[in-house]
Structures are given as structure tokens and as C-alpha cells.
Coordinates of C-alpha atoms in Angstrom, one line a residue:
M45 CA 0.1 -0.1 -0.1
A46 CA 1.2 3.4 -0.6
Q47 CA 2.3 5.8 1.6
P48 CA 0.2 9.2 2.3
A49 CA 2.0 12.1 0.6
N50 CA 2.4 13.7 4.1
P51 CA 2.3 11.2 6.8
S52 CA 0.8 12.5 10.0
S53 CA 2.8 12.1 13.5
T54 CA 1.3 9.1 14.4
D55 CA 2.2 7.5 11.1
K56 CA 6.0 8.3 11.2
W57 CA 6.0 7.0 15.1
S58 CA 4.2 3.7 13.8
S59 CA 6.9 3.4 10.9
L60 CA 9.7 4.0 13.6
L61 CA 8.2 1.5 15.9
S62 CA 8.0 -0.9 12.8
R63 CA 11.8 -0.5 12.4
L64 CA 12.8 -0.7 16.1
N65 CA 10.6 -3.7 16.5
P66 CA 10.1 -5.9 13.5
V67 CA 9.5 -9.3 15.1
P68 CA 6.0 -10.3 16.1
G69 CA 7.4 -13.0 18.2
F70 CA 10.3 -15.0 19.7
A71 CA 11.8 -18.1 18.2
D72 CA 10.6 -21.9 20.0
Y73 CA 13.4 -22.4 22.8
T74 CA 15.9 -25.3 22.0
G75 CA 15.5 -27.3 24.7
P76 CA 13.8 -31.0 24.5
Y77 CA 11.1 -29.6 27.0
K78 CA 7.9 -27.2 26.4
V79 CA 7.7 -24.3 28.8
G80 CA 5.0 -23.3 31.0
T81 CA 4.4 -19.6 32.9
V82 CA 2.3 -18.6 35.9
D83 CA 2.4 -15.2 37.2
V84 CA 2.3 -14.8 40.7
E85 CA 1.4 -12.0 43.1
I86 CA 1.6 -12.9 47.2
P87 CA 0.8 -10.6 50.2
V88 CA 3.5 -10.0 52.3
S89 CA 1.6 -10.4 55.1
E90 CA 1.4 -14.0 54.3
L91 CA 5.2 -14.4 54.4
E92 CA 7.8 -14.6 57.2
S93 CA 10.2 -12.2 56.7
P94 CA 14.2 -13.6 57.4
A95 CA 15.1 -9.6 57.9
P96 CA 12.6 -6.4 59.0
A97 CA 11.1 -4.5 56.0
P98 CA 13.2 -1.5 55.5
P99 CA 11.3 1.9 55.9
N100 CA 11.2 2.8 52.1
A101 CA 9.2 -0.5 51.9
A102 CA 6.2 0.4 53.3
D103 CA 3.7 0.8 50.7
I104 CA 5.2 -2.6 48.8
E105 CA 2.2 -4.7 50.3
T106 CA 3.0 -7.7 47.6
I107 CA 6.0 -9.6 46.2
Q108 CA 5.4 -10.2 42.5
F109 CA 7.5 -12.6 40.4
R110 CA 6.7 -14.9 37.0
I111 CA 7.9 -18.6 37.0
F112 CA 9.1 -20.5 33.8
Y113 CA 8.8 -24.3 34.2
P114 CA 9.1 -27.3 31.7
A115 CA 5.7 -28.5 31.0
P116 CA 4.4 -31.8 29.4
P117 CA 4.9 -32.8 25.8
D118 CA 1.1 -32.7 25.4
A119 CA 0.3 -29.2 26.8
Q120 CA -1.7 -27.0 25.2
G121 CA -2.8 -23.2 25.9
K122 CA -2.3 -20.0 25.1
R123 CA 0.9 -17.9 24.8
I124 CA 1.5 -14.8 26.7
T125 CA 2.5 -11.2 25.7
W126 CA 6.2 -9.9 26.2
L127 CA 4.5 -6.6 27.3
P128 CA 2.5 -7.3 30.8
A129 CA -0.6 -5.6 31.6
P130 CA -1.7 -3.0 31.7
Q131 CA 0.0 -2.6 28.2
R132 CA -0.5 0.8 27.5
E133 CA 1.3 2.1 30.9
H134 CA 4.1 -0.3 30.1
L135 CA 4.6 0.7 26.4
S136 CA 4.6 3.9 27.8
A137 CA 6.8 3.3 30.2
Y138 CA 9.2 1.3 27.6
V139 CA 9.3 4.3 25.3
Q140 CA 10.0 6.5 27.6
F141 CA 12.9 4.2 28.8
L142 CA 14.6 4.2 25.3
G143 CA 14.7 8.0 25.4
V144 CA 11.2 9.7 24.3
G145 CA 9.8 12.1 26.0
Q146 CA 6.4 11.3 28.1
L147 CA 3.9 13.1 26.2
L148 CA 5.0 11.5 22.9
A149 CA 5.3 8.2 24.9
N150 CA 2.0 8.4 26.0
A151 CA 0.9 9.0 22.6
V152 CA 2.9 6.4 20.9
S153 CA 1.3 3.7 23.7
F154 CA -1.9 4.0 21.8
L155 CA -0.9 2.6 18.6
P156 CA -2.1 -1.3 18.9
R157 CA 0.6 -3.2 17.1
H158 CA 4.6 -3.9 17.4
L159 CA 4.8 -4.6 21.2
H160 CA 1.1 -5.1 22.2
Y161 CA 1.7 -8.1 19.6
T162 CA 4.9 -9.4 21.0
T163 CA 4.6 -13.1 22.4
I164 CA 6.5 -15.3 24.5
P165 CA 6.9 -19.1 23.3
V166 CA 5.5 -20.3 26.7
I167 CA 2.2 -22.0 27.7
K168 CA 0.1 -20.0 30.3
N169 CA -1.0 -22.4 33.3
A170 CA 0.4 -25.4 31.8
P171 CA 1.0 -28.5 34.1
V172 CA 4.4 -28.8 35.5
L173 CA 6.2 -31.9 33.9
E174 CA 6.9 -34.7 36.3
P175 CA 10.5 -34.4 36.9
N176 CA 12.7 -36.9 35.7
T177 CA 16.0 -35.8 37.8
P178 CA 17.7 -38.3 40.1
N179 CA 15.9 -36.6 43.1
K180 CA 12.8 -36.1 41.4
R181 CA 12.6 -32.4 41.6
W182 CA 13.8 -29.8 38.9
P183 CA 16.7 -27.7 39.8
T184 CA 15.4 -23.8 40.6
A185 CA 16.8 -20.8 39.9
I186 CA 16.3 -17.0 40.8
F187 CA 16.7 -14.4 38.4
S188 CA 16.8 -10.6 39.1
H189 CA 16.4 -8.0 36.4
G190 CA 18.6 -4.9 36.0
L191 CA 17.2 -1.1 35.4
G192 CA 14.2 -1.2 33.2
G193 CA 13.8 -4.6 33.4
S194 CA 10.2 -6.5 34.3
R195 CA 9.5 -10.2 35.2
N196 CA 9.2 -10.7 31.5
A197 CA 12.1 -9.0 30.0
Y198 CA 14.4 -11.8 30.2
S199 CA 12.1 -14.3 28.6
Q200 CA 14.7 -15.6 26.3
I201 CA 17.5 -16.9 28.8
V202 CA 15.0 -18.0 31.6
G203 CA 12.8 -19.3 29.3
S204 CA 15.6 -21.3 27.4
L205 CA 16.6 -22.8 30.9
A206 CA 13.2 -23.9 31.7
S207 CA 13.5 -25.8 28.0
H208 CA 16.5 -27.6 29.3
G209 CA 14.7 -28.8 33.0
V210 CA 15.1 -25.6 35.4
V211 CA 12.3 -23.9 37.2
V212 CA 13.3 -20.0 36.8
I213 CA 11.5 -17.4 39.4
C214 CA 11.7 -14.2 37.8
P215 CA 11.0 -11.5 40.5
E216 CA 9.5 -8.0 39.7
H217 CA 11.4 -5.5 41.8
R218 CA 9.5 -2.6 43.3
D219 CA 12.3 -0.2 44.0
G220 CA 11.8 1.8 41.1
S221 CA 14.3 0.1 38.7
A222 CA 11.6 -2.0 36.6
V223 CA 10.4 0.1 34.1
A224 CA 7.3 0.3 35.5
S225 CA 5.3 -2.1 38.3
F226 CA 2.0 -2.2 39.7
I227 CA 1.3 -3.6 43.2
R228 CA -2.2 -5.0 43.9
I229 CA -3.6 -3.8 46.9
P230 CA -4.5 -6.7 48.7
S231 CA -7.6 -4.9 51.0
Q232 CA -8.9 -3.5 47.6
Q233 CA -9.2 -6.8 45.2
N234 CA -12.6 -8.0 46.5
R235 CA -14.4 -5.1 46.6
Y236 CA -16.6 -4.0 43.9
F237 CA -17.0 -0.5 42.4
V238 CA -13.6 0.3 44.0
R239 CA -11.4 2.0 41.0
N240 CA -8.0 2.2 42.8
T241 CA -7.4 -1.4 43.3
R242 CA -3.3 -1.1 42.2
R243 CA -0.5 1.0 43.0
M244 CA 1.9 1.8 40.0
V245 CA 5.5 2.1 40.7
P246 CA 6.8 4.5 38.3
Y247 CA 10.6 4.2 36.8
N248 CA 13.0 6.2 39.2
R249 CA 15.8 7.7 37.2
I250 CA 19.1 8.1 39.1
K251 CA 22.1 10.1 38.1
H252 CA 25.0 8.2 36.7
E253 CA 27.2 10.6 38.8
P254 CA 28.8 8.8 42.0
S255 CA 28.3 11.0 45.2
D256 CA 27.1 10.0 49.0
E257 CA 23.6 11.3 47.6
V258 CA 23.5 8.9 44.6
Y259 CA 25.1 6.3 46.4
A260 CA 22.3 6.2 49.0
L261 CA 19.7 6.2 46.5
R262 CA 20.9 3.3 45.4
N263 CA 21.0 1.7 48.5
D264 CA 17.7 2.6 49.1
Q265 CA 16.9 0.7 46.0
L266 CA 19.3 -2.6 47.1
R267 CA 17.5 -2.5 50.5
I268 CA 14.2 -3.2 48.7
R269 CA 15.6 -5.6 46.3
L270 CA 17.3 -7.6 49.3
W271 CA 13.8 -7.8 51.1
E272 CA 12.3 -8.7 48.3
M273 CA 14.6 -11.7 47.6
G274 CA 14.1 -12.9 51.1
L275 CA 10.4 -12.8 50.9
I276 CA 10.9 -14.6 47.4
H277 CA 12.7 -17.7 48.7
E278 CA 9.8 -18.0 51.4
A279 CA 7.3 -17.9 48.6
I280 CA 8.9 -20.6 47.2
L281 CA 9.4 -23.0 49.7
G282 CA 6.1 -22.4 50.6
I283 CA 4.7 -23.1 47.1
D284 CA 6.7 -26.5 47.3
K285 CA 5.4 -27.4 50.4
G286 CA 1.8 -26.8 49.6
P287 CA 0.5 -24.4 52.0
A288 CA -2.5 -22.0 50.7
L289 CA -0.8 -19.2 49.7
T290 CA -2.8 -16.6 48.6
N291 CA -2.0 -15.4 44.7
L292 CA -3.8 -12.3 44.0
N293 CA -3.2 -12.5 40.2
K294 CA -6.0 -14.4 39.2
S295 CA -5.4 -15.1 35.9
T296 CA -3.5 -18.0 37.8
P297 CA -6.0 -20.6 38.9
S298 CA -3.4 -22.6 41.1
L299 CA 0.0 -23.2 42.2
A300 CA -0.7 -26.6 43.6
H301 CA 1.2 -28.3 40.6
F302 CA 4.6 -27.5 42.0
V303 CA 3.9 -29.1 45.1
G304 CA 7.1 -31.6 46.0
K305 CA 8.7 -30.5 42.6
L306 CA 11.5 -27.8 43.1
H307 CA 14.7 -28.5 44.5
V308 CA 14.8 -25.9 46.9
H309 CA 15.0 -26.9 50.3
E310 CA 18.6 -28.6 50.6
P311 CA 21.2 -26.0 51.3
G312 CA 23.3 -24.6 48.5
S313 CA 20.6 -26.1 45.9
I314 CA 19.1 -22.4 44.5
I315 CA 20.7 -21.3 41.6
F316 CA 21.2 -17.4 41.8
A317 CA 21.8 -15.2 38.8
G318 CA 20.8 -11.7 37.4
H319 CA 21.7 -9.1 34.9
S320 CA 23.4 -5.7 35.4
F321 CA 21.7 -3.9 38.5
G322 CA 20.6 -7.6 39.2
S323 CA 23.5 -9.0 39.4
A324 CA 24.6 -6.7 41.6
T325 CA 21.6 -7.6 43.6
M326 CA 22.6 -11.2 43.7
V327 CA 26.1 -10.2 45.0
Q328 CA 25.1 -7.8 47.7
F329 CA 22.2 -10.8 48.7
L330 CA 24.4 -13.5 49.0
K331 CA 27.1 -11.8 51.2
S332 CA 24.7 -10.3 53.2
V333 CA 23.2 -13.7 53.9
F334 CA 25.9 -15.9 54.3
Y335 CA 27.9 -13.1 56.4
A336 CA 25.1 -12.4 58.3
G337 CA 26.2 -11.7 62.2
R338 CA 29.9 -11.7 61.5
P339 CA 32.0 -9.8 63.3
E340 CA 33.9 -8.1 60.4
L341 CA 30.6 -6.4 59.4
E342 CA 29.8 -5.1 63.0
N343 CA 31.0 -1.7 62.3
M344 CA 29.6 -1.5 58.8
E345 CA 28.0 1.9 58.5
D346 CA 25.0 1.0 56.6
Q347 CA 24.1 -2.8 56.9
L348 CA 21.4 -3.1 53.9
Y349 CA 20.2 -6.5 54.6
V350 CA 20.5 -8.5 58.1
P351 CA 18.4 -12.1 58.1
S352 CA 18.1 -14.0 61.0
R353 CA 20.7 -16.4 61.2
E354 CA 17.6 -19.0 62.3
S355 CA 16.2 -18.3 59.0
S356 CA 15.9 -20.7 56.0
I357 CA 17.5 -18.4 53.3
Y358 CA 20.8 -18.4 55.9
R359 CA 20.6 -22.2 55.5
Q360 CA 20.4 -22.0 52.0
V361 CA 23.3 -20.0 50.9
T362 CA 26.1 -22.1 51.1
P363 CA 29.8 -22.1 48.9
R364 CA 27.7 -24.5 46.3
N365 CA 25.2 -22.2 45.1
V366 CA 26.0 -21.9 41.8
T367 CA 26.1 -18.0 40.8
I368 CA 25.4 -16.5 37.0
L369 CA 26.3 -13.2 36.8
L370 CA 25.5 -11.7 33.6
D371 CA 27.1 -7.8 33.0
M372 CA 27.4 -6.9 36.9
W373 CA 27.1 -3.4 37.1
C374 CA 29.7 -2.6 39.9
M375 CA 29.0 1.1 40.6
P376 CA 25.9 0.0 43.4
L377 CA 28.6 -2.2 44.8
L378 CA 31.1 0.4 45.8
A379 CA 29.2 2.7 48.3
P380 CA 31.9 3.8 50.9
T381 CA 29.4 2.9 53.7
T382 CA 29.1 -0.8 52.3
K383 CA 32.7 -1.4 51.7
P384 CA 32.9 -4.0 54.3
L385 CA 30.8 -6.2 52.9
H386 CA 32.4 -5.5 49.5
D387 CA 36.0 -6.4 50.8
L388 CA 34.4 -10.1 51.6
P389 CA 34.7 -12.5 48.7
L390 CA 31.4 -14.1 47.4
P391 CA 30.4 -17.6 49.1
V392 CA 31.8 -19.7 46.5
Y393 CA 35.2 -19.0 48.0
A394 CA 34.4 -19.2 51.9
E395 CA 34.6 -21.8 54.4
P396 CA 30.9 -23.4 55.2
H397 CA 29.4 -21.7 58.0
P398 CA 29.2 -23.8 61.0
S399 CA 25.5 -25.2 60.8
P400 CA 23.8 -28.8 61.1
S401 CA 22.8 -28.4 57.7
S402 CA 26.4 -28.5 56.4
S403 CA 26.2 -32.1 56.8
S404 CA 23.3 -32.5 55.0
A405 CA 24.5 -31.6 51.4
D406 CA 24.0 -34.4 49.1
P407 CA 27.8 -36.1 49.1
S408 CA 27.4 -37.0 45.6
L409 CA 27.6 -33.3 44.4
P410 CA 31.2 -32.1 43.5
T411 CA 33.3 -30.7 46.3
P412 CA 32.6 -26.9 46.5
G413 CA 35.9 -25.7 44.3
G414 CA 35.4 -21.7 44.5
G415 CA 35.1 -20.3 40.9
N416 CA 33.8 -23.4 39.1
A417 CA 30.2 -22.7 40.6
L418 CA 30.5 -19.1 39.4
L419 CA 30.0 -17.9 35.9
A420 CA 30.1 -14.3 34.6
I421 CA 29.7 -13.2 31.3
E422 CA 30.4 -9.5 30.0
S423 CA 29.3 -7.9 26.9
A424 CA 31.6 -6.2 24.7
D425 CA 30.5 -2.9 26.5
F426 CA 31.7 -3.8 29.8
F427 CA 34.8 -5.5 28.5
N428 CA 35.5 -2.2 26.7
W429 CA 34.8 -0.2 29.9
K430 CA 38.1 -1.3 31.4
E431 CA 38.1 0.5 34.8
H432 CA 34.9 -1.4 35.1
L433 CA 36.4 -4.7 33.9
H434 CA 39.2 -4.3 36.7
A435 CA 36.6 -3.8 39.2
T436 CA 34.5 -6.6 38.4
S437 CA 37.4 -8.7 38.4
R438 CA 38.4 -7.7 42.1
L439 CA 34.8 -8.7 43.0
L440 CA 34.7 -11.9 41.1
S441 CA 38.1 -12.8 43.4
P442 CA 38.7 -14.7 46.8
D443 CA 40.0 -11.0 48.0
P444 CA 37.8 -8.0 46.8
S445 CA 40.0 -5.8 49.1
A446 CA 43.0 -6.2 47.3
A447 CA 44.4 -3.7 45.0
T448 CA 45.1 -6.3 42.3
V449 CA 44.1 -10.0 41.8
Q450 CA 47.0 -12.1 42.8
A451 CA 47.4 -15.7 41.6
T452 CA 48.2 -16.8 45.4
A453 CA 44.5 -15.5 46.4
F454 CA 43.5 -18.9 45.1
Y455 CA 45.3 -21.2 47.0
E456 CA 43.4 -22.2 50.5
D457 CA 46.9 -22.9 52.0
I458 CA 50.3 -22.3 50.1
A459 CA 52.2 -25.0 51.7
S460 CA 49.3 -27.7 50.8
G461 CA 49.1 -26.6 47.0
V462 CA 45.6 -26.9 47.6
K463 CA 44.0 -24.3 44.7
L464 CA 40.9 -22.7 44.3
R465 CA 39.3 -22.9 40.8
E466 CA 39.1 -19.3 39.3
P467 CA 35.8 -18.1 37.9
H468 CA 34.2 -18.9 34.5
F469 CA 34.6 -15.3 33.2
F470 CA 33.8 -14.5 29.6
Y471 CA 32.7 -11.9 26.9
V472 CA 30.9 -12.1 23.8
E473 CA 32.5 -9.9 21.3
R474 CA 30.4 -7.4 19.3
S475 CA 27.4 -7.4 21.8
A476 CA 25.8 -4.7 23.8
H477 CA 24.6 -4.4 28.0
L478 CA 21.1 -5.0 26.6
S479 CA 22.0 -8.1 24.6
Q480 CA 21.8 -10.3 27.6
S481 CA 18.1 -9.2 27.8
D482 CA 15.1 -9.5 25.4
F483 CA 15.9 -6.1 24.2
G484 CA 18.7 -7.4 21.8
V485 CA 16.0 -9.6 19.7
L486 CA 13.2 -7.1 20.0
F487 CA 15.1 -4.3 18.7
P488 CA 17.9 -5.3 16.3
W489 CA 17.9 -1.9 14.3
L490 CA 18.2 0.2 17.7
M491 CA 21.1 -2.2 18.9
F492 CA 23.2 -2.0 15.9
R493 CA 22.3 1.8 15.4
I494 CA 23.3 3.0 18.4
Y495 CA 25.4 0.4 20.0
R496 CA 27.0 -1.3 16.8
S497 CA 26.1 -4.8 18.3
E498 CA 25.7 -7.6 15.7
E499 CA 23.7 -10.5 15.8
P500 CA 21.5 -10.2 18.9
G501 CA 20.8 -13.8 18.9
R502 CA 24.4 -14.9 19.2
A503 CA 24.9 -13.5 22.6
L504 CA 21.7 -15.3 24.1
R505 CA 23.1 -18.8 22.4
L506 CA 26.2 -18.3 23.8
N507 CA 24.9 -17.2 27.2
R508 CA 22.7 -20.3 27.0
R509 CA 25.3 -22.6 26.2
A510 CA 28.1 -21.6 29.1
V511 CA 25.1 -21.6 31.8
L512 CA 24.0 -25.2 30.7
Q513 CA 27.6 -26.2 30.8
V514 CA 28.5 -24.7 34.4
L515 CA 25.7 -26.2 35.9
R516 CA 26.7 -29.7 34.4
R517 CA 30.0 -29.2 35.9
N518 CA 28.3 -28.7 39.3
G519 CA 26.0 -31.5 39.2
V520 CA 23.0 -29.8 38.5
P521 CA 21.2 -32.1 35.8
V522 CA 19.9 -30.4 32.8
A523 CA 19.3 -31.3 29.3
R524 CA 21.5 -31.5 26.0
T525 CA 22.4 -28.4 24.4
W526 CA 20.9 -28.8 21.0
T527 CA 23.1 -28.9 17.9
G528 CA 21.8 -25.8 16.3
D529 CA 23.0 -23.7 19.3
L530 CA 26.6 -25.2 18.3
V531 CA 26.8 -23.5 15.1
D532 CA 29.5 -20.9 16.5
G533 CA 31.5 -24.0 17.0
V534 CA 32.5 -26.8 19.3
E535 CA 35.5 -28.8 19.8
G536 CA 37.4 -31.5 17.5
A537 CA 36.2 -33.2 14.6
E538 CA 32.4 -32.9 16.0
G539 CA 33.3 -29.0 16.1
R540 CA 34.2 -28.6 12.3
K541 CA 30.9 -30.7 11.1
M542 CA 28.4 -29.3 13.8
G543 CA 30.1 -25.6 13.8
G544 CA 31.7 -25.0 10.7
A545 CA 32.3 -22.0 8.7
E546 CA 29.1 -22.6 6.8
G547 CA 27.1 -23.4 9.9
A548 CA 26.4 -26.9 8.8
V549 CA 24.5 -28.5 11.7
E550 CA 24.4 -32.4 11.8
G551 CA 21.1 -33.7 13.0
G552 CA 19.7 -29.7 13.2
D553 CA 18.5 -27.2 10.6
G554 CA 21.5 -25.0 11.4
R555 CA 19.7 -21.9 12.2
G556 CA 20.4 -19.7 15.0
A557 CA 17.9 -18.4 17.5
D558 CA 18.1 -14.9 16.3
E559 CA 17.5 -16.3 12.3
D560 CA 14.0 -17.7 13.7
A561 CA 12.9 -14.8 15.1
G562 CA 10.5 -14.5 13.2
A563 CA 8.5 -16.9 14.2
G564 CA 5.3 -15.0 15.7
A565 CA 1.8 -15.0 16.6
D566 CA -1.3 -13.7 15.4
V567 CA -2.7 -11.7 18.5
G568 CA -4.6 -8.9 19.6
P569 CA -3.4 -6.2 22.3
D570 CA -6.4 -7.2 24.4
A571 CA -5.4 -9.3 27.0
E572 CA -1.9 -10.1 28.4
D573 CA -2.3 -13.6 27.3
G574 CA -2.3 -12.9 24.0
G575 CA -4.4 -15.3 21.5
R576 CA -2.3 -17.6 20.2
E577 CA -2.6 -21.5 20.6
S578 CA 1.0 -23.3 21.6
G579 CA -0.1 -26.6 21.6
D580 CA 0.8 -27.3 18.0
A581 CA 4.1 -25.5 18.2
K582 CA 7.0 -27.1 16.5
V583 CA 9.7 -28.6 18.8
R584 CA 12.8 -27.9 17.4
D585 CA 14.0 -31.6 17.3
E586 CA 12.3 -34.5 17.4
N587 CA 14.6 -36.3 19.4
P588 CA 15.3 -35.3 22.9
D589 CA 18.8 -36.2 22.7
D590 CA 20.0 -34.3 19.6
G591 CA 22.8 -32.7 20.9
I592 CA 26.2 -32.9 23.3
H593 CA 25.9 -33.3 27.2
D594 CA 29.3 -32.1 27.5
D595 CA 29.8 -28.9 25.9
T596 CA 33.6 -28.2 26.7
A597 CA 34.5 -25.8 24.2
I598 CA 32.1 -23.1 25.7
L599 CA 34.5 -23.3 28.8
D600 CA 37.4 -23.5 27.2
R601 CA 40.2 -21.3 28.8
S602 CA 43.0 -21.6 26.7
G603 CA 43.2 -18.3 25.2
D604 CA 42.4 -20.3 21.6
S605 CA 38.6 -20.6 21.9
P606 CA 37.0 -23.1 18.9
V607 CA 34.0 -20.6 19.6
E608 CA 33.6 -17.7 17.4
A609 CA 33.3 -14.1 19.2
W610 CA 33.8 -15.8 22.7
R611 CA 36.7 -15.2 24.9
F612 CA 37.8 -15.9 28.4
I613 CA 39.0 -13.5 30.8
D614 CA 41.9 -14.3 33.1
I615 CA 41.6 -12.1 36.2
V616 CA 44.9 -13.0 37.8
G617 CA 46.7 -9.8 37.5
M618 CA 43.9 -7.5 37.1
G619 CA 43.4 -4.5 39.3
E620 CA 46.3 -2.8 37.8
V621 CA 47.4 -1.2 34.6
A622 CA 50.6 -0.3 32.7
V623 CA 50.9 3.2 31.9
D624 CA 53.7 5.8 30.6
D625 CA 55.4 7.8 33.2
G626 CA 58.0 9.1 30.8
R627 CA 60.4 6.8 32.3
G628 CA 59.3 3.7 31.1
D629 CA 55.9 1.8 31.7
N630 CA 55.0 2.1 35.3
V631 CA 52.1 -0.5 36.8
V632 CA 49.6 1.3 38.8
P633 CA 46.8 0.1 40.5
I634 CA 43.0 0.9 39.2
G635 CA 40.9 1.8 42.0
D636 CA 37.1 2.5 42.6
Q637 CA 37.5 6.3 42.0
A638 CA 38.3 5.4 38.0
V639 CA 35.3 3.4 38.0
E640 CA 33.2 6.2 39.5
A641 CA 35.0 9.0 37.1
R642 CA 33.7 7.2 33.9
E643 CA 30.7 6.1 35.2
S644 CA 28.7 9.1 33.7
E645 CA 30.2 8.6 30.5
M646 CA 28.9 5.1 30.4
A647 CA 25.7 5.7 31.6
G648 CA 24.1 5.7 27.4
V649 CA 25.2 2.1 27.9
I650 CA 22.9 1.0 31.1
E651 CA 20.2 3.4 30.0
P652 CA 19.5 3.7 26.7
D653 CA 17.8 7.3 27.1
A654 CA 21.6 8.8 27.5
A655 CA 23.1 6.6 24.5
E656 CA 23.6 9.8 22.6
D657 CA 25.6 11.6 25.3
A658 CA 27.8 8.4 25.5
T659 CA 30.6 7.0 23.6
V660 CA 30.0 3.5 22.9
G661 CA 32.7 1.2 21.1
N662 CA 32.2 -2.6 20.1
T663 CA 34.9 -4.9 19.6

């Protein structure tokens, strides 16, 4: 159809959105299982918090999260839309997050297309597949979102994990970091003729100029996030045990099918993961819980979260918890008031705290091995931010307080020669910070135009491979890695056959997830669940064993990785840099002040609305 000679403002923005988001749906997941999902919102009053509520959480009366999980092969039902309800308000918030003014954002949000129609390849309210794991329970993870995220914003990585046999809980934080969030007011839910049954938590834009004021604001957000994490853990235990918790989200008829199917009670069993601010949240949460009551923290000026040592979360966090950190944003962890916590290592490097529960761990599990249970993945954006990369490396080491990461820090005892494993630390070439989320697939034009990010599906594909392999290395039972996900390369002769230059794949169709992104849905914007039936969705492979169960190439540390665009980062020696002082190279440490100095310059990488003012490079 010909375009009007003088297109209106609405036509122009409709055309822009079409270019920004030409994808009506996501590709099917590459695991052998179908994926189900439920939306959950539980009153805080029904949960026993491990720590007192922070003063700034008085109006947060519920916790909210979405669950992605393996579903039976014959499960049928509707997909859900990527944009949560209420859609118009969320779309307006997202357009503002991407850098459009409020007035125009509100106008654009009326357009009933594009993001309104984008669906996630899951089946709403599907039954939970009976676990086929040795303990008859599904491995369980919690994934924390970054700035501008939501409980749906990482559907590609978390849904893919679910398709490989992991239940993933995705909180929506009410600290002002979600693009927008709506709290159902418990007392108003069953009353008729009441208009205001929800309270909106808008996005809170905080400056990227480190100062006492900015650190205080970020600490306030962390207080809420950590408190929510403790409550979410209690909710997960309650869902698995089966007491009647009230789900205020009436679109989910029941949570009974989760009873007895979640591997969440054994200490060290839960997987903790996040992106950006979500990764920082997980680091702060794990340390706050593990070191609760320790003498090292007695004089800390600002203790954000102090759970009871009798609480279930205190028993859960051990050196065994697999920790996955995607593009961890360090600035929130550098506040002077929380430095004593910053200087303590992640629990994976620590000695287990004395507890009767310590002896109850499964003896068949691998012995805690330091960085073997720690995976960190950087985008090219964050890898090229060298000051930040050094700060990240220190935080991933056994001694974050040291100016540089020393090889000796990984030895439990120099005399004995017993060495802790270094972390699995990699980066994806030519990728952007937002490539770790759904944004890369939803807005490929935007990602390339502003961030010079290439092949957004590749970053997600490589992330998926690495996460699955680290889980296997830590005794977590997950399904095979599909041959179609190996197009970037594997080891040996099989690697040349599966992931050669032409992308030929034995047993698959050779396509990466980004090439299948056009697989979509014909749905309307009227309801969050969309309208597409997913029962007839094609599974990518007929044989559940179509792939490999030991993807050694993805964790290769040799420096000559067979995987394209995937590079190992050795943290030993990080924290210092050689500079020319006129008398030859001089090695000087890179402290937190150097990270702070470039924080405002990198703001556009973390929050897109500032992208035009930031200098961004990708290699």
C-alpha cells in the first residue's frame, strides 16, 4: 500500500516502531521440553520475612514474580504477550526508557501494534512436567532483572533454561528499577466499584554521577531488592510445601502443581542469577546472607540486609550455590558505607559456616571448588569499559579488598598446594549491554544503530551454552545442548562438522535463534495472555538427545577458543594497568575512583535514553 504523501505524526512513529520492533514473536526455545508459565503476586503479610522490612518498603504490600518451568509434551494453551498488563502503561514506560519524552510516549502507547503483539513461546498455566531428575525435583533458579527490566524482560534466557529442565523464578522489583510495576492492594481486591485496586511504582531515574547522595539512593533500592529476595525465597518454599498462599493474580488458577517438584530445600541447591543491577543485587544478597552476624560487618556504617541466622535463607546460602552474573554493574556495590561487605569474597570462595545443615548436603555433588560455581559473562560494552572490568575482576576474586588479583589468592593453603578454581569469566565480542536481555532480539535495528551490536541472537545463544555447561559442572541435571546452538563452534572433529564456517549442523537445521526470530503469533492486544494456541508449536528437534551433554568448548580457557566471538577473561593480575610515566612503563592500580570517574560517560550503555551523549565502542 502506498504511503500517504504527508504522513501524520502518528504514521511516522508507527513506522519508527515497526523498524525498531519488526519481530512479532520469539523463536521457540531450543531445549527438549515445552515451557509453561504462571504469574504470581503474594501478599507480604502471608510470608515470614527473614529480616525486618526497610522503612522505604511501607507501601510494598506484595511480592510479584513470574515462573518459567518445564511442561508436558502434550500441554496446550495460549501464549502470553511480552508486554505485561496493563499494556498501554508499560509501553509508555518502555518508550520513555528508550529515550522518548513522556507526552509523545503516551501518544505512541495508543498504537495497537508491535510490542502489543509480541508473544513469548510459553504456555500459560500449563501443568508442571513430572521431574525426571535423580531426586525427582527440578533444579530451581532465581533471576533478578536490571534497570528498565520486568518479570518478562529476560524471557529468552530464562525460558530457554526452563526448556532444558530448570524452574526459573523472575521477580519484578518494586524499588523503582523496573520499567513500571503495579502493586495489587490486597485489601481492595475483592471489593466492587473500587477504581484504585493497584498502586503504580514508576521508573526512578537516578543520576550516574557517583556521590554520597547517589550511593544513598542506590542503597535504598538495594534495601528493597534484598528484602524482596528474602520474601521470594520464603514464597518458593511455601509453594513447594503446599500451604495455601494467596495469589492475587487471578489469571493463575492454582499453584498446586508445583508441590514437591522444586529442588529448594537442600542447602546450596538454589541457583542465583541476574543481569546488570540484578547481578549486583545477587552479589549483595549472597554476601549479606552468608556473612550475617559476622564480626567483619559489625562496624559497617550501612547494613542493607541482616537476615536472622535461624532463617531458611541463611541455611540455603552456602559455597555450593551456583552464581551466574551477566554484565554485573559494579557501581551500586562501591558505596563507601558498604565497603566492609564489598571486601568479603563471594560465598563460593568461603568456608561453609558451621551449621547442622552443612552435613546434610548431597555427598554425590562436586566438592565446592571456588570459581567452578561462578559464571560471569560480559558484553563487549562492559569488557571495553576497562576500569569497570578491573573492578568486576576484583569482585570475582577470593580477595576483593586487594588492589590487584593475585594468583596466590586462589590457594587455600600455599604450603599444601590446594588451589581454588578461578571463575568462569567470558565476554561476547560485538555485543551490547542490552544483548543479555530480550531487547537485543526485539530491537535489532536499535542495537546496531546505537551500540554497533551484531547478531543479537548470538549473545543469548552463547550465554545459554555457558550457563548449561556450568550447571553440569556443578552436578545440576540439565538437558543436552541442542546441535543448532553449536553453530558458533565446538571442539574437535565434531566441532568442524557441527559448527563449521558454513554453519552446517548435523541433526539440526543450522539456524541460530536470531534467524528464527520471525516465528511469531497472530494475537490481539486486549489481554496479557494474547490469543495464540501453543499446543501445536513445533519442537525444534524430534529427538530429545539431539545435541551434546558435555559442551567443553564453551568453557575453554586456552585463549584459542574454538567458539566464535567468545573469549575467556583471566582475572589474575587485574586491578592494575601499565602506564607510560616518561621513564618507561609503570604499573599502577586502578581503584574504585577510576570506575566512578567514567560512570557518567557510560550511562548510555546502561540506560538507553542517555546513549546519544555516551561514547560507545564494540569490538
